[in-house]
């Protein structure tokens, strides 16, 4: 009986406990070790342990499990270290005004099988009246819309490749993502709009919050009006969110500390019944400084609001459900957690959520990670000036600041605390003599794009790509 197969099996079992660096080193020891370290099953196991969605069928016959693992691990290492030479930075110039928002039209998802060779497209809207689409890796303009009134907002639908903008007169427009062709327009006659786009099954909807305090819901690429509902008379609806299950819309205003945000049953906005107002219910808190639906929960909502004491803030978590009886249908908003927040600087509060028990909060120069029960998991003060924007991704969190830097933090699992963040490095945006700081940031699995406010009134986008 040949003893070598048994030896190889034992080595392969032992090698399952090694890191990729140790495996590469072990492969050079001797012939048996080399054969064991090159076993496709071993690299497949390592791939599936780290990225459960892996499928070589999507990559083609030229790829191997080892090559896939090493290339993807190298990309994540570049994102984690942020060293010079590990990424390229391109300045995207063309806007002649302030950038009011940016979003990925085609982003590289963490589940994309061939992420290192994919191209990302980012769209930016500006007060110069144009929306522009950019190739992130090439640093090139893809298309630019005709000039109109100063734009005030932008959202995108990656799935259907549709870009939505609003201007200072309340004119809503949709654009074809691949060409920049205008598809439709609709006016809500408001000086400022908050845009929320979502899909329910195969149906496309856009809910618009106006400066007059109403929400208007439009459907399809034709922007057909479905419903309109007054929420906060004469106060701007500047908080607008949709729940992960698309059943609930949250509408709130930051302009009045006494007005509670409201949860609306989305079906009553998108398919309203004749002679019946859309179904809504106030959240039992006072005011709304920031809010987020928990992405891994169907209808769990977190709201930062005022307490009874002047200037004090609290974070309250609620569950939303619907109760139907023979004669009546009601929305129920039930508080499940609430805890006080100590915010020395309460200007520009931003709130995002990563998982069922992890929220990211920023105010002033500080960033915190909280559990839903109020446990402080981590805190950071990496910036010297206020944080203007944050982007929470599956692999990292990026904060943009007026100090003209981006801070990159990566997720890690702590044995005692669960999911938390680790601060990594800064990305610099240029010279203070030319710029006033970062204003917006977005990221995908392999790139980061942020807008820099220029002293001359002409904002520039900085695109950092880690796939080069």
mmCIF file of C-alpha atoms in Angstrom, residues 111-394:
data_model
loop_
_atom_site.group_PDB
_atom_site.id
_atom_site.type_symbol
_atom_site.label_atom_id
_atom_site.label_comp_id
_atom_site.label_asym_id
_atom_site.label_seq_id
_atom_site.Cartn_x
_atom_site.Cartn_y
_atom_site.Cartn_z
ATOM 1 C CA UNK A 111 -20.764 39.522 -4.048
ATOM 2 C CA UNK A 112 -19.544 40.397 -7.544
ATOM 3 C CA UNK A 113 -17.459 37.385 -8.653
ATOM 4 C CA UNK A 114 -14.939 39.363 -10.710
ATOM 5 C CA UNK A 115 -14.775 42.587 -8.728
ATOM 6 C CA UNK A 116 -11.144 43.424 -9.588
ATOM 7 C CA UNK A 117 -11.927 43.838 -13.302
ATOM 8 C CA UNK A 118 -15.312 45.582 -12.989
ATOM 9 C CA UNK A 119 -15.878 49.282 -13.634
ATOM 10 C CA UNK A 120 -17.911 51.493 -11.332
ATOM 11 C CA UNK A 121 -20.014 54.472 -12.471
ATOM 12 C CA UNK A 122 -20.792 57.370 -10.118
ATOM 13 C CA UNK A 123 -23.314 60.151 -10.769
ATOM 14 C CA UNK A 124 -23.026 63.629 -9.265
ATOM 15 C CA UNK A 125 -25.516 66.505 -9.194
ATOM 16 C CA UNK A 126 -24.481 70.135 -8.941
ATOM 17 C CA UNK A 127 -25.791 73.639 -8.414
ATOM 18 C CA UNK A 128 -24.481 74.306 -11.947
ATOM 19 C CA UNK A 129 -27.665 72.572 -13.165
ATOM 20 C CA UNK A 130 -26.063 69.396 -14.508
ATOM 21 C CA UNK A 131 -25.890 65.759 -13.504
ATOM 22 C CA UNK A 132 -22.753 63.944 -14.622
ATOM 23 C CA UNK A 133 -21.818 60.269 -14.804
ATOM 24 C CA UNK A 134 -18.183 59.280 -14.261
ATOM 25 C CA UNK A 135 -16.134 56.115 -14.747
ATOM 26 C CA UNK A 136 -14.400 55.708 -11.390
ATOM 27 C CA UNK A 137 -11.474 53.526 -12.505
ATOM 28 C CA UNK A 138 -10.692 55.530 -15.662
ATOM 29 C CA UNK A 139 -11.478 58.929 -14.175
ATOM 30 C CA UNK A 140 -13.468 59.861 -17.272
ATOM 31 C CA UNK A 141 -16.795 61.606 -17.889
ATOM 32 C CA UNK A 142 -19.377 59.187 -19.333
ATOM 33 C CA UNK A 143 -22.163 61.712 -19.973
ATOM 34 C CA UNK A 144 -23.485 65.087 -18.854
ATOM 35 C CA UNK A 145 -27.087 66.274 -18.831
ATOM 36 C CA UNK A 146 -28.221 69.563 -20.400
ATOM 37 C CA UNK A 147 -28.047 72.583 -18.094
ATOM 38 C CA UNK A 148 -31.205 73.402 -16.107
ATOM 39 C CA UNK A 149 -31.944 75.182 -12.839
ATOM 40 C CA UNK A 150 -29.605 74.554 -9.868
ATOM 41 C CA UNK A 151 -29.950 70.927 -8.749
ATOM 42 C CA UNK A 152 -30.675 70.175 -5.089
ATOM 43 C CA UNK A 153 -30.734 66.362 -4.857
ATOM 44 C CA UNK A 154 -29.967 63.059 -6.552
ATOM 45 C CA UNK A 155 -30.816 59.378 -6.040
ATOM 46 C CA UNK A 156 -30.213 56.380 -8.297
ATOM 47 C CA UNK A 157 -31.761 52.986 -8.949
ATOM 48 C CA UNK A 158 -28.868 50.661 -9.760
ATOM 49 C CA UNK A 159 -31.105 47.760 -10.746
ATOM 50 C CA UNK A 160 -32.957 49.650 -13.479
ATOM 51 C CA UNK A 161 -30.116 52.140 -14.142
ATOM 52 C CA UNK A 162 -32.241 55.227 -13.581
ATOM 53 C CA UNK A 163 -30.980 58.535 -12.142
ATOM 54 C CA UNK A 164 -33.416 60.907 -10.395
ATOM 55 C CA UNK A 165 -32.708 64.593 -9.721
ATOM 56 C CA UNK A 166 -34.549 67.556 -8.226
ATOM 57 C CA UNK A 167 -33.879 71.244 -8.817
ATOM 58 C CA UNK A 168 -34.495 74.458 -6.871
ATOM 59 C CA UNK A 169 -37.965 74.907 -8.402
ATOM 60 C CA UNK A 170 -39.190 71.417 -7.445
ATOM 61 C CA UNK A 171 -38.772 69.953 -10.921
ATOM 62 C CA UNK A 172 -38.128 66.202 -10.694
ATOM 63 C CA UNK A 173 -36.419 64.501 -13.629
ATOM 64 C CA UNK A 174 -35.425 60.934 -14.431
ATOM 65 C CA UNK A 175 -32.434 60.096 -16.642
ATOM 66 C CA UNK A 176 -31.387 56.910 -18.392
ATOM 67 C CA UNK A 177 -28.232 55.783 -16.609
ATOM 68 C CA UNK A 178 -26.364 54.429 -19.632
ATOM 69 C CA UNK A 179 -26.851 57.441 -21.925
ATOM 70 C CA UNK A 180 -28.049 60.418 -19.844
ATOM 71 C CA UNK A 181 -31.227 60.655 -21.932
ATOM 72 C CA UNK A 182 -34.062 62.440 -20.106
ATOM 73 C CA UNK A 183 -36.961 60.039 -19.495
ATOM 74 C CA UNK A 184 -39.619 62.103 -17.709
ATOM 75 C CA UNK A 185 -40.237 65.159 -15.534
ATOM 76 C CA UNK A 186 -42.735 66.197 -12.855
ATOM 77 C CA UNK A 187 -43.022 69.409 -10.826
ATOM 78 C CA UNK A 188 -43.916 69.465 -7.129
ATOM 79 C CA UNK A 189 -43.396 73.281 -7.026
ATOM 80 C CA UNK A 190 -41.126 73.286 -3.969
ATOM 81 C CA UNK A 191 -37.880 75.126 -3.280
ATOM 82 C CA UNK A 192 -36.309 71.989 -1.826
ATOM 83 C CA UNK A 193 -37.090 68.288 -2.208
ATOM 84 C CA UNK A 194 -36.011 65.121 -0.430
ATOM 85 C CA UNK A 195 -35.970 62.094 -2.754
ATOM 86 C CA UNK A 196 -36.668 58.457 -1.874
ATOM 87 C CA UNK A 197 -36.675 55.813 -4.594
ATOM 88 C CA UNK A 198 -37.710 52.184 -3.968
ATOM 89 C CA UNK A 199 -39.062 49.147 -5.752
ATOM 90 C CA UNK A 200 -41.961 46.976 -4.573
ATOM 91 C CA UNK A 201 -41.687 43.676 -6.407
ATOM 92 C CA UNK A 202 -41.290 44.839 -10.028
ATOM 93 C CA UNK A 203 -42.973 48.219 -9.541
ATOM 94 C CA UNK A 204 -40.896 51.438 -9.408
ATOM 95 C CA UNK A 205 -41.791 54.315 -7.069
ATOM 96 C CA UNK A 206 -40.444 57.693 -6.026
ATOM 97 C CA UNK A 207 -41.627 59.475 -2.876
ATOM 98 C CA UNK A 208 -40.746 63.169 -2.638
ATOM 99 C CA UNK A 209 -40.714 65.206 0.564
ATOM 100 C CA UNK A 210 -41.311 68.933 -0.006
ATOM 101 C CA UNK A 211 -40.418 72.170 1.773
ATOM 102 C CA UNK A 212 -44.146 72.782 2.316
ATOM 103 C CA UNK A 213 -44.436 69.668 4.493
ATOM 104 C CA UNK A 214 -46.050 67.179 2.116
ATOM 105 C CA UNK A 215 -45.009 63.877 0.559
ATOM 106 C CA UNK A 216 -45.862 63.114 -3.051
ATOM 107 C CA UNK A 217 -45.530 59.609 -4.516
ATOM 108 C CA UNK A 218 -44.842 59.024 -8.222
ATOM 109 C CA UNK A 219 -44.727 55.778 -10.193
ATOM 110 C CA UNK A 220 -42.893 54.325 -13.181
ATOM 111 C CA UNK A 221 -40.547 56.038 -15.626
ATOM 112 C CA UNK A 222 -43.404 58.358 -16.602
ATOM 113 C CA UNK A 223 -43.500 59.810 -13.055
ATOM 114 C CA UNK A 224 -47.261 59.334 -12.772
ATOM 115 C CA UNK A 225 -48.665 60.854 -9.582
ATOM 116 C CA UNK A 226 -50.130 58.274 -7.207
ATOM 117 C CA UNK A 227 -50.812 60.205 -4.003
ATOM 118 C CA UNK A 228 -50.064 63.320 -1.976
ATOM 119 C CA UNK A 229 -50.210 63.658 1.797
ATOM 120 C CA UNK A 230 -49.636 66.662 4.085
ATOM 121 C CA UNK A 231 -47.309 65.636 6.922
ATOM 122 C CA UNK A 232 -45.918 68.789 8.587
ATOM 123 C CA UNK A 233 -47.659 71.973 7.521
ATOM 124 C CA UNK A 234 -45.011 74.532 6.396
ATOM 125 C CA UNK A 235 -42.058 72.446 7.708
ATOM 126 C CA UNK A 236 -39.631 70.780 5.318
ATOM 127 C CA UNK A 237 -39.842 66.971 5.070
ATOM 128 C CA UNK A 238 -36.084 66.376 5.156
ATOM 129 C CA UNK A 239 -36.052 62.865 6.647
ATOM 130 C CA UNK A 240 -37.424 60.208 4.292
ATOM 131 C CA UNK A 241 -36.664 56.474 4.594
ATOM 132 C CA UNK A 242 -38.075 53.128 3.449
ATOM 133 C CA UNK A 243 -37.984 49.923 5.494
ATOM 134 C CA UNK A 244 -36.105 46.826 4.244
ATOM 135 C CA UNK A 245 -39.395 45.022 3.533
ATOM 136 C CA UNK A 246 -40.713 48.114 1.662
ATOM 137 C CA UNK A 247 -43.872 48.166 3.781
ATOM 138 C CA UNK A 248 -43.120 51.378 5.649
ATOM 139 C CA UNK A 249 -42.062 54.930 4.834
ATOM 140 C CA UNK A 250 -40.710 57.194 7.575
ATOM 141 C CA UNK A 251 -41.219 60.936 7.103
ATOM 142 C CA UNK A 252 -39.797 63.503 9.501
ATOM 143 C CA UNK A 253 -38.641 67.104 9.817
ATOM 144 C CA UNK A 254 -35.568 68.466 11.591
ATOM 145 C CA UNK A 255 -37.026 71.987 11.637
ATOM 146 C CA UNK A 256 -39.370 71.584 14.626
ATOM 147 C CA UNK A 257 -38.404 69.769 17.828
ATOM 148 C CA UNK A 258 -42.047 69.229 18.784
ATOM 149 C CA UNK A 259 -43.152 67.421 15.624
ATOM 150 C CA UNK A 260 -42.846 63.643 15.828
ATOM 151 C CA UNK A 261 -41.800 61.693 12.733
ATOM 152 C CA UNK A 262 -44.515 59.577 11.144
ATOM 153 C CA UNK A 263 -44.587 56.054 9.750
ATOM 154 C CA UNK A 264 -46.726 55.595 6.621
ATOM 155 C CA UNK A 265 -48.006 52.307 5.220
ATOM 156 C CA UNK A 266 -46.365 52.328 1.774
ATOM 157 C CA UNK A 267 -49.244 50.531 0.055
ATOM 158 C CA UNK A 268 -51.543 53.402 0.980
ATOM 159 C CA UNK A 269 -49.155 55.761 -0.868
ATOM 160 C CA UNK A 270 -48.487 53.620 -3.920
ATOM 161 C CA UNK A 271 -52.013 52.157 -4.312
ATOM 162 C CA UNK A 272 -54.307 54.600 -2.504
ATOM 163 C CA UNK A 273 -57.967 53.813 -2.002
ATOM 164 C CA UNK A 274 -60.499 56.335 -3.226
ATOM 165 C CA UNK A 275 -61.746 58.763 -0.553
ATOM 166 C CA UNK A 276 -59.278 57.378 2.028
ATOM 167 C CA UNK A 277 -56.161 59.142 3.317
ATOM 168 C CA UNK A 278 -52.905 57.202 3.387
ATOM 169 C CA UNK A 279 -52.457 55.238 6.607
ATOM 170 C CA UNK A 280 -49.929 56.827 8.987
ATOM 171 C CA UNK A 281 -48.949 56.860 12.660
ATOM 172 C CA UNK A 282 -46.707 59.126 14.735
ATOM 173 C CA UNK A 283 -43.582 57.670 16.334
ATOM 174 C CA UNK A 284 -43.769 58.274 20.132
ATOM 175 C CA UNK A 285 -40.758 60.615 20.302
ATOM 176 C CA UNK A 286 -40.314 64.383 20.199
ATOM 177 C CA UNK A 287 -38.617 65.705 17.076
ATOM 178 C CA UNK A 288 -36.278 63.877 14.697
ATOM 179 C CA UNK A 289 -32.588 64.682 14.288
ATOM 180 C CA UNK A 290 -31.698 61.483 12.419
ATOM 181 C CA UNK A 291 -33.225 58.070 11.763
ATOM 182 C CA UNK A 292 -32.500 54.713 10.155
ATOM 183 C CA UNK A 293 -34.273 51.430 9.519
ATOM 184 C CA UNK A 294 -32.218 48.446 10.697
ATOM 185 C CA UNK A 295 -31.244 46.707 7.415
ATOM 186 C CA UNK A 296 -31.462 43.126 8.695
ATOM 187 C CA UNK A 297 -34.856 43.600 10.364
ATOM 188 C CA UNK A 298 -38.155 43.868 8.434
ATOM 189 C CA UNK A 299 -39.498 46.889 10.313
ATOM 190 C CA UNK A 300 -37.206 48.019 13.138
ATOM 191 C CA UNK A 301 -36.559 51.748 13.336
ATOM 192 C CA UNK A 302 -34.022 53.854 15.274
ATOM 193 C CA UNK A 303 -34.604 57.595 15.813
ATOM 194 C CA UNK A 304 -32.407 60.253 17.435
ATOM 195 C CA UNK A 305 -34.642 62.853 19.053
ATOM 196 C CA UNK A 306 -34.934 65.452 21.790
ATOM 197 C CA UNK A 307 -35.795 64.593 25.375
ATOM 198 C CA UNK A 308 -37.661 66.706 27.890
ATOM 199 C CA UNK A 309 -34.459 68.447 28.987
ATOM 200 C CA UNK A 310 -33.194 71.301 26.854
ATOM 201 C CA UNK A 311 -30.536 70.198 24.394
ATOM 202 C CA UNK A 312 -30.464 66.555 25.513
ATOM 203 C CA UNK A 313 -30.793 63.772 22.960
ATOM 204 C CA UNK A 314 -31.836 60.144 23.071
ATOM 205 C CA UNK A 315 -31.881 57.223 20.661
ATOM 206 C CA UNK A 316 -35.103 55.217 20.614
ATOM 207 C CA UNK A 317 -35.633 51.908 18.806
ATOM 208 C CA UNK A 318 -39.167 50.936 17.734
ATOM 209 C CA UNK A 319 -40.841 48.053 15.945
ATOM 210 C CA UNK A 320 -43.525 48.850 13.384
ATOM 211 C CA UNK A 321 -46.442 46.530 12.614
ATOM 212 C CA UNK A 322 -49.981 46.645 11.307
ATOM 213 C CA UNK A 323 -53.091 45.489 13.143
ATOM 214 C CA UNK A 324 -56.192 44.618 11.143
ATOM 215 C CA UNK A 325 -59.647 44.048 12.538
ATOM 216 C CA UNK A 326 -62.984 43.593 10.829
ATOM 217 C CA UNK A 327 -63.683 47.313 10.795
ATOM 218 C CA UNK A 328 -60.319 48.992 11.213
ATOM 219 C CA UNK A 329 -56.662 48.863 10.184
ATOM 220 C CA UNK A 330 -54.079 50.503 12.467
ATOM 221 C CA UNK A 331 -50.332 51.012 12.487
ATOM 222 C CA UNK A 332 -48.651 50.116 15.757
ATOM 223 C CA UNK A 333 -45.290 51.626 16.716
ATOM 224 C CA UNK A 334 -43.894 49.941 19.814
ATOM 225 C CA UNK A 335 -40.788 51.141 21.640
ATOM 226 C CA UNK A 336 -38.305 48.341 22.340
ATOM 227 C CA UNK A 337 -35.241 50.306 23.524
ATOM 228 C CA UNK A 338 -34.313 53.869 24.442
ATOM 229 C CA UNK A 339 -31.108 55.355 25.859
ATOM 230 C CA UNK A 340 -29.643 58.860 26.320
ATOM 231 C CA UNK A 341 -26.884 60.254 24.112
ATOM 232 C CA UNK A 342 -24.146 62.618 25.240
ATOM 233 C CA UNK A 343 -23.363 64.765 22.233
ATOM 234 C CA UNK A 344 -21.067 67.717 22.902
ATOM 235 C CA UNK A 345 -21.642 68.915 19.347
ATOM 236 C CA UNK A 346 -25.138 68.059 18.104
ATOM 237 C CA UNK A 347 -24.770 69.741 14.706
ATOM 238 C CA UNK A 348 -24.915 67.563 11.631
ATOM 239 C CA UNK A 349 -25.985 64.328 13.339
ATOM 240 C CA UNK A 350 -25.697 61.301 11.027
ATOM 241 C CA UNK A 351 -27.005 57.805 11.767
ATOM 242 C CA UNK A 352 -26.527 54.555 9.821
ATOM 243 C CA UNK A 353 -26.991 50.865 10.639
ATOM 244 C CA UNK A 354 -24.913 47.846 9.643
ATOM 245 C CA UNK A 355 -26.615 44.788 11.162
ATOM 246 C CA UNK A 356 -29.329 43.715 13.592
ATOM 247 C CA UNK A 357 -27.281 45.052 16.526
ATOM 248 C CA UNK A 358 -24.855 47.672 15.223
ATOM 249 C CA UNK A 359 -25.414 51.391 14.541
ATOM 250 C CA UNK A 360 -22.928 54.037 13.450
ATOM 251 C CA UNK A 361 -23.485 57.583 14.736
ATOM 252 C CA UNK A 362 -21.532 60.769 14.059
ATOM 253 C CA UNK A 363 -21.827 64.313 15.398
ATOM 254 C CA UNK A 364 -19.210 67.033 15.187
ATOM 255 C CA UNK A 365 -15.755 65.439 14.875
ATOM 256 C CA UNK A 366 -16.711 62.203 16.633
ATOM 257 C CA UNK A 367 -17.901 58.768 15.495
ATOM 258 C CA UNK A 368 -19.494 56.107 17.702
ATOM 259 C CA UNK A 369 -20.617 52.504 17.276
ATOM 260 C CA UNK A 370 -23.603 51.511 19.429
ATOM 261 C CA UNK A 371 -25.565 48.342 19.950
ATOM 262 C CA UNK A 372 -29.351 48.580 19.760
ATOM 263 C CA UNK A 373 -29.476 48.277 23.545
ATOM 264 C CA UNK A 374 -27.269 51.319 24.011
ATOM 265 C CA UNK A 375 -23.903 49.666 24.667
ATOM 266 C CA UNK A 376 -21.035 51.794 23.342
ATOM 267 C CA UNK A 377 -18.975 49.386 21.224
ATOM 268 C CA UNK A 378 -16.359 51.857 19.925
ATOM 269 C CA UNK A 379 -15.668 55.577 19.627
ATOM 270 C CA UNK A 380 -13.318 57.570 17.404
ATOM 271 C CA UNK A 381 -12.135 61.144 17.011
ATOM 272 C CA UNK A 382 -9.902 60.875 13.955
ATOM 273 C CA UNK A 383 -10.965 64.195 12.405
ATOM 274 C CA UNK A 384 -10.014 67.703 13.486
ATOM 275 C CA UNK A 385 -13.111 69.312 11.931
ATOM 276 C CA UNK A 386 -16.764 68.161 11.736
ATOM 277 C CA UNK A 387 -17.748 65.035 9.840
ATOM 278 C CA UNK A 388 -19.877 66.074 6.865
ATOM 279 C CA UNK A 389 -20.858 62.655 5.464
ATOM 280 C CA UNK A 390 -20.521 58.950 6.224
ATOM 281 C CA UNK A 391 -20.899 55.865 4.057
ATOM 282 C CA UNK A 392 -21.458 52.455 5.638
ATOM 283 C CA UNK A 393 -20.528 49.469 3.493
ATOM 284 C CA UNK A 394 -20.292 45.729 4.030
#
